[in-house]
XYZ file of N, CA and C in Angstrom:
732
model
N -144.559 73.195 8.396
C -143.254 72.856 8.987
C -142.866 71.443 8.563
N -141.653 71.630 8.117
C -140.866 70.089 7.677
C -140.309 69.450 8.600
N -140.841 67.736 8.959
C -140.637 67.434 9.957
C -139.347 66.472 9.437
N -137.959 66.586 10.199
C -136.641 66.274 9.782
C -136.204 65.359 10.976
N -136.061 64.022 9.982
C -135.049 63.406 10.931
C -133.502 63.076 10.787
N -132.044 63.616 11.559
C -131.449 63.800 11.171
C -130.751 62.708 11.764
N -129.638 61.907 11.217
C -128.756 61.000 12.200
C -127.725 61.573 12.334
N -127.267 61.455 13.314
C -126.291 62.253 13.893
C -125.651 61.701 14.144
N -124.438 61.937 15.344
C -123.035 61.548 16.041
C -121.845 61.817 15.594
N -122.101 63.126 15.104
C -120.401 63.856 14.633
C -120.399 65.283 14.859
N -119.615 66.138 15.292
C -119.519 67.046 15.274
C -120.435 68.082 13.588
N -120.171 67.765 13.016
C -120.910 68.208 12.033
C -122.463 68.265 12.198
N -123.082 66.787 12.142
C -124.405 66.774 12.411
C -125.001 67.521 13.727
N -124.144 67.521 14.363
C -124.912 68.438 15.756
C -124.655 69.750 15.165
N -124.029 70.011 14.898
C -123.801 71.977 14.178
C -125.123 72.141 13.268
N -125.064 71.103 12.104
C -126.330 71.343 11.083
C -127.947 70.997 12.257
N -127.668 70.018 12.797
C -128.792 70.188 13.961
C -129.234 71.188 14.686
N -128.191 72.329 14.969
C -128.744 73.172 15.751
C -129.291 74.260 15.167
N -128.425 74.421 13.603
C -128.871 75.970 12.716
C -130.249 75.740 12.367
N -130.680 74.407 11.667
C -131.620 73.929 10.830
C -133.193 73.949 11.879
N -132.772 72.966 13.102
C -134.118 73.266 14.255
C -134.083 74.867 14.739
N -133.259 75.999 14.745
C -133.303 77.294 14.695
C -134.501 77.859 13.310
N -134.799 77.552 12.872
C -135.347 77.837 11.882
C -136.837 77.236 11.811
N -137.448 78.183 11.210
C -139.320 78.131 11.892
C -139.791 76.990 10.558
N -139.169 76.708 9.707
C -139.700 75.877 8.305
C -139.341 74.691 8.493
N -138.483 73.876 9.811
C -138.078 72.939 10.003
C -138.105 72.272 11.352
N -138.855 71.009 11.953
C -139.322 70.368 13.132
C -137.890 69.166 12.887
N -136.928 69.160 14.002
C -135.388 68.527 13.626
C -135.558 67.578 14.645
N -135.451 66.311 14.317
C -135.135 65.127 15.205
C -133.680 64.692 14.919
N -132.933 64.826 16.310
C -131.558 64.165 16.305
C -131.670 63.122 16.373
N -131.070 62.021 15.551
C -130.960 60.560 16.281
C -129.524 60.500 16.549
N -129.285 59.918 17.483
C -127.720 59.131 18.095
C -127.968 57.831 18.674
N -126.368 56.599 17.900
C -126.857 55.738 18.607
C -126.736 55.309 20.070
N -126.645 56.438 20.631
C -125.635 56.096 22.101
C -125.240 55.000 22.657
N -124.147 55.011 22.000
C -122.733 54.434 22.094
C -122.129 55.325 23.262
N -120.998 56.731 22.630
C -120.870 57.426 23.425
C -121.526 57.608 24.403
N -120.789 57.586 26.061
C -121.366 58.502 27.641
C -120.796 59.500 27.261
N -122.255 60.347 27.902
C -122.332 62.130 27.955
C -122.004 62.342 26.442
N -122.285 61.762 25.611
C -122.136 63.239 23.974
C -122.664 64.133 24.533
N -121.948 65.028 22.996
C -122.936 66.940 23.185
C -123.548 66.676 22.325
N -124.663 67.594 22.794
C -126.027 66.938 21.958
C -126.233 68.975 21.454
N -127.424 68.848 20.755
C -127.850 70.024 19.904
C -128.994 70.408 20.703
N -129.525 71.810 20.929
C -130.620 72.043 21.372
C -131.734 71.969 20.317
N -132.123 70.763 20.602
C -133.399 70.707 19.792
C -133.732 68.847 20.130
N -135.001 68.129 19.571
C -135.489 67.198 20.364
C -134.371 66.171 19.693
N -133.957 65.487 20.503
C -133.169 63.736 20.530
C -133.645 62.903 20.985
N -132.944 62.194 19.930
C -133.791 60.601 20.507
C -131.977 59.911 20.363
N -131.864 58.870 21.492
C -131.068 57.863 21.440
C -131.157 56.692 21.450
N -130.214 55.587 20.657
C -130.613 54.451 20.513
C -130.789 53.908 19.151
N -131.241 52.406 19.062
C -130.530 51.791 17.578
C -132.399 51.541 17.188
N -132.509 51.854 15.776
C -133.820 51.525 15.229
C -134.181 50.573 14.695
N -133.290 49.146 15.061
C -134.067 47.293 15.055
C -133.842 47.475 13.336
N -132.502 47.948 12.834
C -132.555 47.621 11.502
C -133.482 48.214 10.404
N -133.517 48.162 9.379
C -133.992 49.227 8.294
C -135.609 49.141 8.293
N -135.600 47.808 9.058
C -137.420 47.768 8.797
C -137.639 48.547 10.434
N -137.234 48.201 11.317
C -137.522 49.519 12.445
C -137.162 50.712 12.381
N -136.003 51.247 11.330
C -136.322 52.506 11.004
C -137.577 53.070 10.005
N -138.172 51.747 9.317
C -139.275 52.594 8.427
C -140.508 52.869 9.009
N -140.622 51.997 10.190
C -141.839 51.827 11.105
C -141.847 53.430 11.842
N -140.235 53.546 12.437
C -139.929 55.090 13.105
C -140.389 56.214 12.148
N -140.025 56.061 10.915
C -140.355 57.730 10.218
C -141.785 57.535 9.992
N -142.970 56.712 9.656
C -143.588 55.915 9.791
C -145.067 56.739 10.819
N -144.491 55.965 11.757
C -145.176 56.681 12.821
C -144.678 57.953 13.341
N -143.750 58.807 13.670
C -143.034 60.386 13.244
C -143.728 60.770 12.746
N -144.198 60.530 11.463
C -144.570 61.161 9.863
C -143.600 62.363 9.675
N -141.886 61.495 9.216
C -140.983 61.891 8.896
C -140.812 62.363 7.642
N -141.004 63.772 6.952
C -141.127 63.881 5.662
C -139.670 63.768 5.264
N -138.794 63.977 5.693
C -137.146 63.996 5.308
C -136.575 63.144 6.089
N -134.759 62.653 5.476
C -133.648 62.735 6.545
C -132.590 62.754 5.771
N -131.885 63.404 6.560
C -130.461 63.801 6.606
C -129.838 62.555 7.466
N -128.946 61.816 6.674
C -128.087 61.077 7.065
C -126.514 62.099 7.228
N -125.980 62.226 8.393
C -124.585 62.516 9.170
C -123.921 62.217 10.007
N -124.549 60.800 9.872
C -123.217 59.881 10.609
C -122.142 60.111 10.174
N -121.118 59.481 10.606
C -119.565 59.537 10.505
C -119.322 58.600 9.067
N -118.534 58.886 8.751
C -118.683 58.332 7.144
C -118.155 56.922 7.160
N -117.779 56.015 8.121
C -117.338 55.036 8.269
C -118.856 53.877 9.039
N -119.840 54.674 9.259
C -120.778 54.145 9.728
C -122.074 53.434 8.686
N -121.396 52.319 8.254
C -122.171 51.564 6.952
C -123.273 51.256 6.968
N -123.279 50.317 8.319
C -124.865 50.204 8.884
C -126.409 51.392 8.698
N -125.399 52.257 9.419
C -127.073 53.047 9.832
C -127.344 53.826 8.313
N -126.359 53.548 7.616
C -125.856 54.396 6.180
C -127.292 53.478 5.143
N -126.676 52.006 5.325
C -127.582 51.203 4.806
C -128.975 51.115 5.145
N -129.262 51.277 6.192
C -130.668 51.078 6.636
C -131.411 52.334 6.200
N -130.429 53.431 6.287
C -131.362 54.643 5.951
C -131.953 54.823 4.726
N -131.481 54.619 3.752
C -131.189 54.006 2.172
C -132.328 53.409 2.052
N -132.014 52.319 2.657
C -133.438 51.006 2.209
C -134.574 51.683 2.750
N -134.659 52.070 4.177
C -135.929 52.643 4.636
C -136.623 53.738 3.948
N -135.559 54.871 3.376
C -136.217 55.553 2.723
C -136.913 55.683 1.720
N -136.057 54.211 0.855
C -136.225 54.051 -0.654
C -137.643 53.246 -0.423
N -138.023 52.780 0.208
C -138.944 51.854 0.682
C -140.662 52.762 1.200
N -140.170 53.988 1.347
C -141.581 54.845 1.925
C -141.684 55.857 0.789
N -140.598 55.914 -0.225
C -140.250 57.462 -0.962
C -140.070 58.814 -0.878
N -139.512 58.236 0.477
C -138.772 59.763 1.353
C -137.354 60.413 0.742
N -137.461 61.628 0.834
C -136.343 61.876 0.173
C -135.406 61.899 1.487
N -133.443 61.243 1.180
C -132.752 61.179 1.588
C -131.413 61.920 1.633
N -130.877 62.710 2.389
C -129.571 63.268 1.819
C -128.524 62.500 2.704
N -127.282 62.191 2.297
C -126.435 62.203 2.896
C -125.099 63.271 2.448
N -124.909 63.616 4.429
C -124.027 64.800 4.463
C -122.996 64.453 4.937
N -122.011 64.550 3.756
C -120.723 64.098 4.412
C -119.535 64.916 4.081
N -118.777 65.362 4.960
C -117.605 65.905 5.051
C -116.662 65.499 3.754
N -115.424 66.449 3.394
C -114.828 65.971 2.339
C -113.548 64.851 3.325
N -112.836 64.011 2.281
C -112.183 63.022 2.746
C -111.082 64.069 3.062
N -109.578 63.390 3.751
C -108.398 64.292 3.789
C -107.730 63.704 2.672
N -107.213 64.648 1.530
C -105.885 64.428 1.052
C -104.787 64.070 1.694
N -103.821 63.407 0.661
C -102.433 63.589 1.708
C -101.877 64.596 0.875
N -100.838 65.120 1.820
C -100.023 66.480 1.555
C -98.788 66.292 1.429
N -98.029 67.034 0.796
C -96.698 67.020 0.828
C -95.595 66.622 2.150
N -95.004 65.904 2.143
C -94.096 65.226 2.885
C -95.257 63.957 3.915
N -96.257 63.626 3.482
C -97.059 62.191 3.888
C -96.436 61.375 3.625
N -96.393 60.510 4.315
C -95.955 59.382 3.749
C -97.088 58.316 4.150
N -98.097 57.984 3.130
C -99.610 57.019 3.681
C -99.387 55.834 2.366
N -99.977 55.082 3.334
C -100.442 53.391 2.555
C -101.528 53.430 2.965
N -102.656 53.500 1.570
C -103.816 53.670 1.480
C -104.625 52.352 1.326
N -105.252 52.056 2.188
C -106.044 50.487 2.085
C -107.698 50.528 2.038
N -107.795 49.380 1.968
C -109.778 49.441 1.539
C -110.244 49.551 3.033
N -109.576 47.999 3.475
C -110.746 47.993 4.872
C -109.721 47.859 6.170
N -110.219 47.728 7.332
C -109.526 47.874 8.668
C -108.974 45.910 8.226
N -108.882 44.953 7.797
C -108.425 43.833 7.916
C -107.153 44.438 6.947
N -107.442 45.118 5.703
C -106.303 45.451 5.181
C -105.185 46.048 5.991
N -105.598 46.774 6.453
C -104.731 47.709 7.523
C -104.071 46.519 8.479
N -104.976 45.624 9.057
C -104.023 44.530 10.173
C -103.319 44.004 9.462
N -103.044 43.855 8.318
C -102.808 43.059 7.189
C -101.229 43.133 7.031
N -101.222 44.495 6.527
C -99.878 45.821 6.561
C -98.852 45.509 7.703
N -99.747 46.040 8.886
C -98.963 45.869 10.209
C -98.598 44.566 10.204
N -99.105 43.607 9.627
C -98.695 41.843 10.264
C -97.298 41.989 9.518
N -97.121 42.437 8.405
C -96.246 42.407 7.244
C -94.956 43.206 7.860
N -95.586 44.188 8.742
C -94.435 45.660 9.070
C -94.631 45.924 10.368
N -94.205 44.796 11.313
C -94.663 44.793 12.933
C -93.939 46.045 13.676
N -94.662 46.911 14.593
C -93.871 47.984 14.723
C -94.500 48.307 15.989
N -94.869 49.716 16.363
C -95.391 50.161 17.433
C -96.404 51.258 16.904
N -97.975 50.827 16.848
C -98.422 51.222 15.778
C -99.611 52.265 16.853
N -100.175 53.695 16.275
C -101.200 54.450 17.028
C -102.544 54.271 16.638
N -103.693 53.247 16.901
C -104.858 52.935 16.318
C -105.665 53.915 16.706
N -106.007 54.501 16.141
C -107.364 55.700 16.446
C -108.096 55.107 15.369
N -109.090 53.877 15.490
C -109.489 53.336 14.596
C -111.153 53.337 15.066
N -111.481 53.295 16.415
C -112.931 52.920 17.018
C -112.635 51.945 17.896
N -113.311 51.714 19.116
C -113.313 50.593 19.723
C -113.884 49.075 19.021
N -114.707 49.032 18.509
C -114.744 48.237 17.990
C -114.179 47.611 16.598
N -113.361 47.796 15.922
C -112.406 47.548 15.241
C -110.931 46.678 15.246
N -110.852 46.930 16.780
C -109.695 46.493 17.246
C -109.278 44.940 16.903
N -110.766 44.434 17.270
C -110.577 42.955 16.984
C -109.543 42.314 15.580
N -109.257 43.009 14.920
C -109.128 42.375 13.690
C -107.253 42.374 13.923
N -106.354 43.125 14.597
C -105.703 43.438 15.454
C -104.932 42.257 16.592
N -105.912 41.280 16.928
C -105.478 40.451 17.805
C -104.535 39.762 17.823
N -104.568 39.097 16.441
C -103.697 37.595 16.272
C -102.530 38.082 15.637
N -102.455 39.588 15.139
C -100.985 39.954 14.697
C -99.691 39.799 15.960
N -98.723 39.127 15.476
C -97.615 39.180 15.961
C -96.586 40.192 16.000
N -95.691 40.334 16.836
C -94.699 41.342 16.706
C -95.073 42.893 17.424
N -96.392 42.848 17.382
C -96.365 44.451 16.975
C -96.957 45.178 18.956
N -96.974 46.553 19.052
C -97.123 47.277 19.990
C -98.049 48.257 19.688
N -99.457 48.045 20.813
C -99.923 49.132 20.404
C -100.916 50.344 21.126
N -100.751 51.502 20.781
C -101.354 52.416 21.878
C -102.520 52.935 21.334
N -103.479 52.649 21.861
C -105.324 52.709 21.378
C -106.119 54.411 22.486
N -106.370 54.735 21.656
C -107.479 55.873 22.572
C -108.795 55.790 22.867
N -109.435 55.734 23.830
C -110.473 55.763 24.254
C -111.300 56.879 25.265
N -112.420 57.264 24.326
C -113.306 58.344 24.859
C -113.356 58.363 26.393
N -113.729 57.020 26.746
C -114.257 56.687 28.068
C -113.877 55.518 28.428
N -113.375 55.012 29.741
C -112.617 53.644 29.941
C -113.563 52.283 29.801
N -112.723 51.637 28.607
C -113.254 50.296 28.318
C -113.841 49.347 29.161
N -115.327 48.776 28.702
C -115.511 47.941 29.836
C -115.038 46.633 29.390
N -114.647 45.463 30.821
C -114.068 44.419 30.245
C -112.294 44.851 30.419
N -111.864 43.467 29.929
C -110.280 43.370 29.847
C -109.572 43.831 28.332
N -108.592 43.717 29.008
C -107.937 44.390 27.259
C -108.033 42.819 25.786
N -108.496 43.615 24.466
C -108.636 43.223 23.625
C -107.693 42.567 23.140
N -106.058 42.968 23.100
C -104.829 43.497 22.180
C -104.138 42.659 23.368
N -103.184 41.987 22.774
C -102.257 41.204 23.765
C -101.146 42.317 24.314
N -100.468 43.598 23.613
C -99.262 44.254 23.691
C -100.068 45.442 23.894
N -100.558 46.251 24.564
C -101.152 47.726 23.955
C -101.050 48.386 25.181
N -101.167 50.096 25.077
C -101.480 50.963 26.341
C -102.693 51.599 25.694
N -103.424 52.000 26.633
C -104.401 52.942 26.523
C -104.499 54.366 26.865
N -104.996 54.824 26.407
C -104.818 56.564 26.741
C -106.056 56.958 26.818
N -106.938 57.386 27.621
C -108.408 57.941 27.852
C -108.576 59.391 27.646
N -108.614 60.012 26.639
C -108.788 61.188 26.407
C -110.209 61.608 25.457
N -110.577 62.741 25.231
C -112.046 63.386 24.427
C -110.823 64.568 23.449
N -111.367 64.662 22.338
C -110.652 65.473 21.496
C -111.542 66.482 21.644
N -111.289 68.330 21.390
C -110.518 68.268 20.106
C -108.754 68.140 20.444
N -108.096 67.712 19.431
C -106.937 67.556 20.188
C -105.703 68.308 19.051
N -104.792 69.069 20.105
C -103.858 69.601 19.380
C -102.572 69.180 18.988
N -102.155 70.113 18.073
C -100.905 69.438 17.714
C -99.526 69.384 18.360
N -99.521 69.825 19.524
C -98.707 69.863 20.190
C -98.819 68.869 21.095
N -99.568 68.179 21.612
C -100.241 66.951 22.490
C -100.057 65.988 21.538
N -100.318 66.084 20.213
C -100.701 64.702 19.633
C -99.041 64.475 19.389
N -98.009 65.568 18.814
C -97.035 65.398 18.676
C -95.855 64.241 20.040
N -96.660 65.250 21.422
C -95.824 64.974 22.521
C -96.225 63.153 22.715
N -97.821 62.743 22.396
C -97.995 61.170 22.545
C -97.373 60.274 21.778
N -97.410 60.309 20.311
C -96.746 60.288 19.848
C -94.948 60.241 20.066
N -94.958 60.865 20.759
C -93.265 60.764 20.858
C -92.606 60.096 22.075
N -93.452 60.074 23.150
C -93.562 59.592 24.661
C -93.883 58.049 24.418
N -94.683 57.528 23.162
C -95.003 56.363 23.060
C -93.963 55.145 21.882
N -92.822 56.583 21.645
C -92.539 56.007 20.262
C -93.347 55.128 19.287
N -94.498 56.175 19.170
C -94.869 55.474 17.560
C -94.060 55.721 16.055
N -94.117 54.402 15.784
C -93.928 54.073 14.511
C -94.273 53.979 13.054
N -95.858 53.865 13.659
C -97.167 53.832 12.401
C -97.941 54.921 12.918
N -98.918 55.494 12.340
C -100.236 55.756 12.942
C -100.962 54.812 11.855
N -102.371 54.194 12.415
C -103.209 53.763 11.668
C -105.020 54.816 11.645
N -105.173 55.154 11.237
C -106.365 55.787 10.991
C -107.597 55.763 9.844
N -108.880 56.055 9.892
C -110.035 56.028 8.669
C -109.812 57.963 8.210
N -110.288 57.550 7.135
C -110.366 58.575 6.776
C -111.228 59.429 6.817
N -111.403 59.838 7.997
C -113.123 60.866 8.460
C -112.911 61.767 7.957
N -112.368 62.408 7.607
C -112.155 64.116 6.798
C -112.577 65.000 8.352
N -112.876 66.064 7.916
C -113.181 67.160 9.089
C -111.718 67.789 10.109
N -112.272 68.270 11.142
C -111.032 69.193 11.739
C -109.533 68.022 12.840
N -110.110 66.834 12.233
C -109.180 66.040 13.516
C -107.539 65.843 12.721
N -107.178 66.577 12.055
C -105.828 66.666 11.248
C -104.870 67.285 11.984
N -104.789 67.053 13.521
C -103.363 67.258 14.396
C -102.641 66.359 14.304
N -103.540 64.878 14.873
C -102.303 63.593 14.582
C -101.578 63.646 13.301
N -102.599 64.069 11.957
C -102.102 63.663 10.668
C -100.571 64.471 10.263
N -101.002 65.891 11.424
C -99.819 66.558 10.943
C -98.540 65.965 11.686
N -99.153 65.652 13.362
C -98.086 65.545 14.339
C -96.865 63.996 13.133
N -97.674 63.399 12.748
C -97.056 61.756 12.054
C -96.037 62.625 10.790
N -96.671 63.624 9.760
C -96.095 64.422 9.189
C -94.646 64.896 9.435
N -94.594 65.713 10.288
C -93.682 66.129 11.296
C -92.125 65.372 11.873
N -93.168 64.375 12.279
C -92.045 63.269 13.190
C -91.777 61.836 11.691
N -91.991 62.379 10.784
C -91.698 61.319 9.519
C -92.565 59.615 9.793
N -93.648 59.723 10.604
C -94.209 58.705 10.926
C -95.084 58.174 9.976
N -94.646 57.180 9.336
C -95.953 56.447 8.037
C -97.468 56.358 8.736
N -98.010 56.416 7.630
C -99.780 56.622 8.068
C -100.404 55.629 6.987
N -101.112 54.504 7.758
C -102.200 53.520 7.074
C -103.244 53.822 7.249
N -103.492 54.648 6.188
C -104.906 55.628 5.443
C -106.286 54.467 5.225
N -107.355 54.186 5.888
C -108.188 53.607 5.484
C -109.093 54.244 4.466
N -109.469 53.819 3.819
C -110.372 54.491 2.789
C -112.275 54.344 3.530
N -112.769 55.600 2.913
C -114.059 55.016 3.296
C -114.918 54.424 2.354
N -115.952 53.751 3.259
C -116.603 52.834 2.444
C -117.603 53.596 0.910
N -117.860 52.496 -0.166
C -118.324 53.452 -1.191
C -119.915 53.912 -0.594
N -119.986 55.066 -1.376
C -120.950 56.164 -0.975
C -122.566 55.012 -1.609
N -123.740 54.908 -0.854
C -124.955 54.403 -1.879
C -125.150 55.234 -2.586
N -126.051 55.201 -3.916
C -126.651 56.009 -4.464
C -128.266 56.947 -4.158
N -127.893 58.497 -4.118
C -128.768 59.181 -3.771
C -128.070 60.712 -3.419
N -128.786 61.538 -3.256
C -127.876 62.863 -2.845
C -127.103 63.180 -2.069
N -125.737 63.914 -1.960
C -124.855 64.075 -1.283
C -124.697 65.295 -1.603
N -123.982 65.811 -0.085
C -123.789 67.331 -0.036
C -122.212 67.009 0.737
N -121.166 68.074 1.297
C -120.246 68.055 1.865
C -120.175 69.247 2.401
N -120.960 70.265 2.756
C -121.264 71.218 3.617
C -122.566 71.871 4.147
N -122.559 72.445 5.141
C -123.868 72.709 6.148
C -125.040 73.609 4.851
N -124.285 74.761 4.281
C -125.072 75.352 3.468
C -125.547 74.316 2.407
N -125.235 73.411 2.027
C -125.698 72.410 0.541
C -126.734 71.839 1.506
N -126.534 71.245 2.525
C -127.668 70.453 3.290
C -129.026 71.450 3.763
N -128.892 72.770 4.076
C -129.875 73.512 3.897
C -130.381 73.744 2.801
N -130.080 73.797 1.706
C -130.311 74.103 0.471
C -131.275 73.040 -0.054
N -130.533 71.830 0.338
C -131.089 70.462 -0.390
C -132.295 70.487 0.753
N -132.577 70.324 1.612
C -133.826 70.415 2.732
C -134.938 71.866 2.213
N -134.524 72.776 1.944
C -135.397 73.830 1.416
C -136.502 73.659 -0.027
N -135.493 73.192 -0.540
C -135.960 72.057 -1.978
C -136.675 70.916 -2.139
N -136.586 70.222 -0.822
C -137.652 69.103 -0.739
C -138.841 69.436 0.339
């Protein structure tokens, strides 16, 4: 039995978590960094919490005696991206990372495509408006010192602490979210912008609702991929795990 450690915290990685520990050729460790209260988790063993950086993740697979991992974090998650990389490259574990395809834009988009979230505050400082950040809570910061602008932020679970953003509302909601909701916030809030990363996967209601209502979209790009294997669906990540 192949003992697998997988990082998780996306809808994806918990799906490949649950088929893969279903299966008698594979012993599946979830990691999450719990961040999120109450995630859904996968039936099979989890662990939560941060691994003290790339040298406490090598110590973790280490003592585990982790023959694999599957990296499926969220593709905007550089950190645990990096550490996994070094740790692995460092024991000669083989590594996959599984990542979703990016979103195109589609006919009648209208997106300004930028590198990083400062680019994006960057834009807005330039084009002050009433802008929809579905960016992460922690991101926001970069956000502060812009002038002019209005803005309505979502959050999983209510922020601890005071507000970040001098002008903003908050909206406390859990996705998945439709297009008829994202349309109606959107329109109740008069947005102007949406700002978003480019996670790829099924969260393309806002993208359409902005579509729709002719609302410009500041497309973050994600960060570049390290070098090592990549898959962009559940069957390639079984495949590539069967093989090592």
């Amino acid at each position: 039995m192949t003992r697998v450690l997988l990082l998780g915290g996306t809808k994806d990685a918990r799906a490949l978590a649950e088929y893969a520990s279903g299966l008698p050729q594979f012993d599946v460790i979830y990691s999450l960094a719990g961040v999120t209260k109450d995630p859904k988790l996968p039936d099979c063993t989890v662990r939560q919490g941060g691994f003290g950086g790339a040298s406490g993740l090598q110590d973790y697979l280490k003592s585990e005696h982790i023959e694999a991992v599957i990296d499926a974090t969220h593709p905007f998650a550089a950190g645990i991206a990096a550490n996994a990389h070094d740790a692995c490259k460092a024991l000669g574990l083989p590594r996959l990372k599984f990542q979703r395809p990016a979103w195109p834009p589609e006919p009648g988009d209208a997106w300004t495509q930028v590198p990083t979230i400062e680019a994006a505050a960057r834009h807005l400082a330039d084009h002050p408006c009433t802008a929809f950040l579905t960016i992460g809570v922690k991101e926001l910061a970069a956000f502060e010192a812009i002038k002019g602008c209005r803005y309505l932020v979502r959050y999983i679970h209510a922020p601890d602490g005071g507000a970040s953003l001098p002008n903003w509302d908050v909206v406390i909601d859990r996705g998945p979210f439709d297009l008829g909701n994202e349309t109606a916030l959107m329109q109740k809030y008069e947005i102007q912008a949406l700002v978003t990363k480019n996670s790829g996967g099924d969260g393309t209601a806002k993208l359409t609702a902005a579509r729709g209502l002719s609302i410009p979209v500041i497309m973050i790009d994600r960060p570049p991929l390290l070098a090592g294997d990549v898959v962009e669906t559940e069957a390639g990540a079984l495949a590539w795990l069967e093989n090592h």
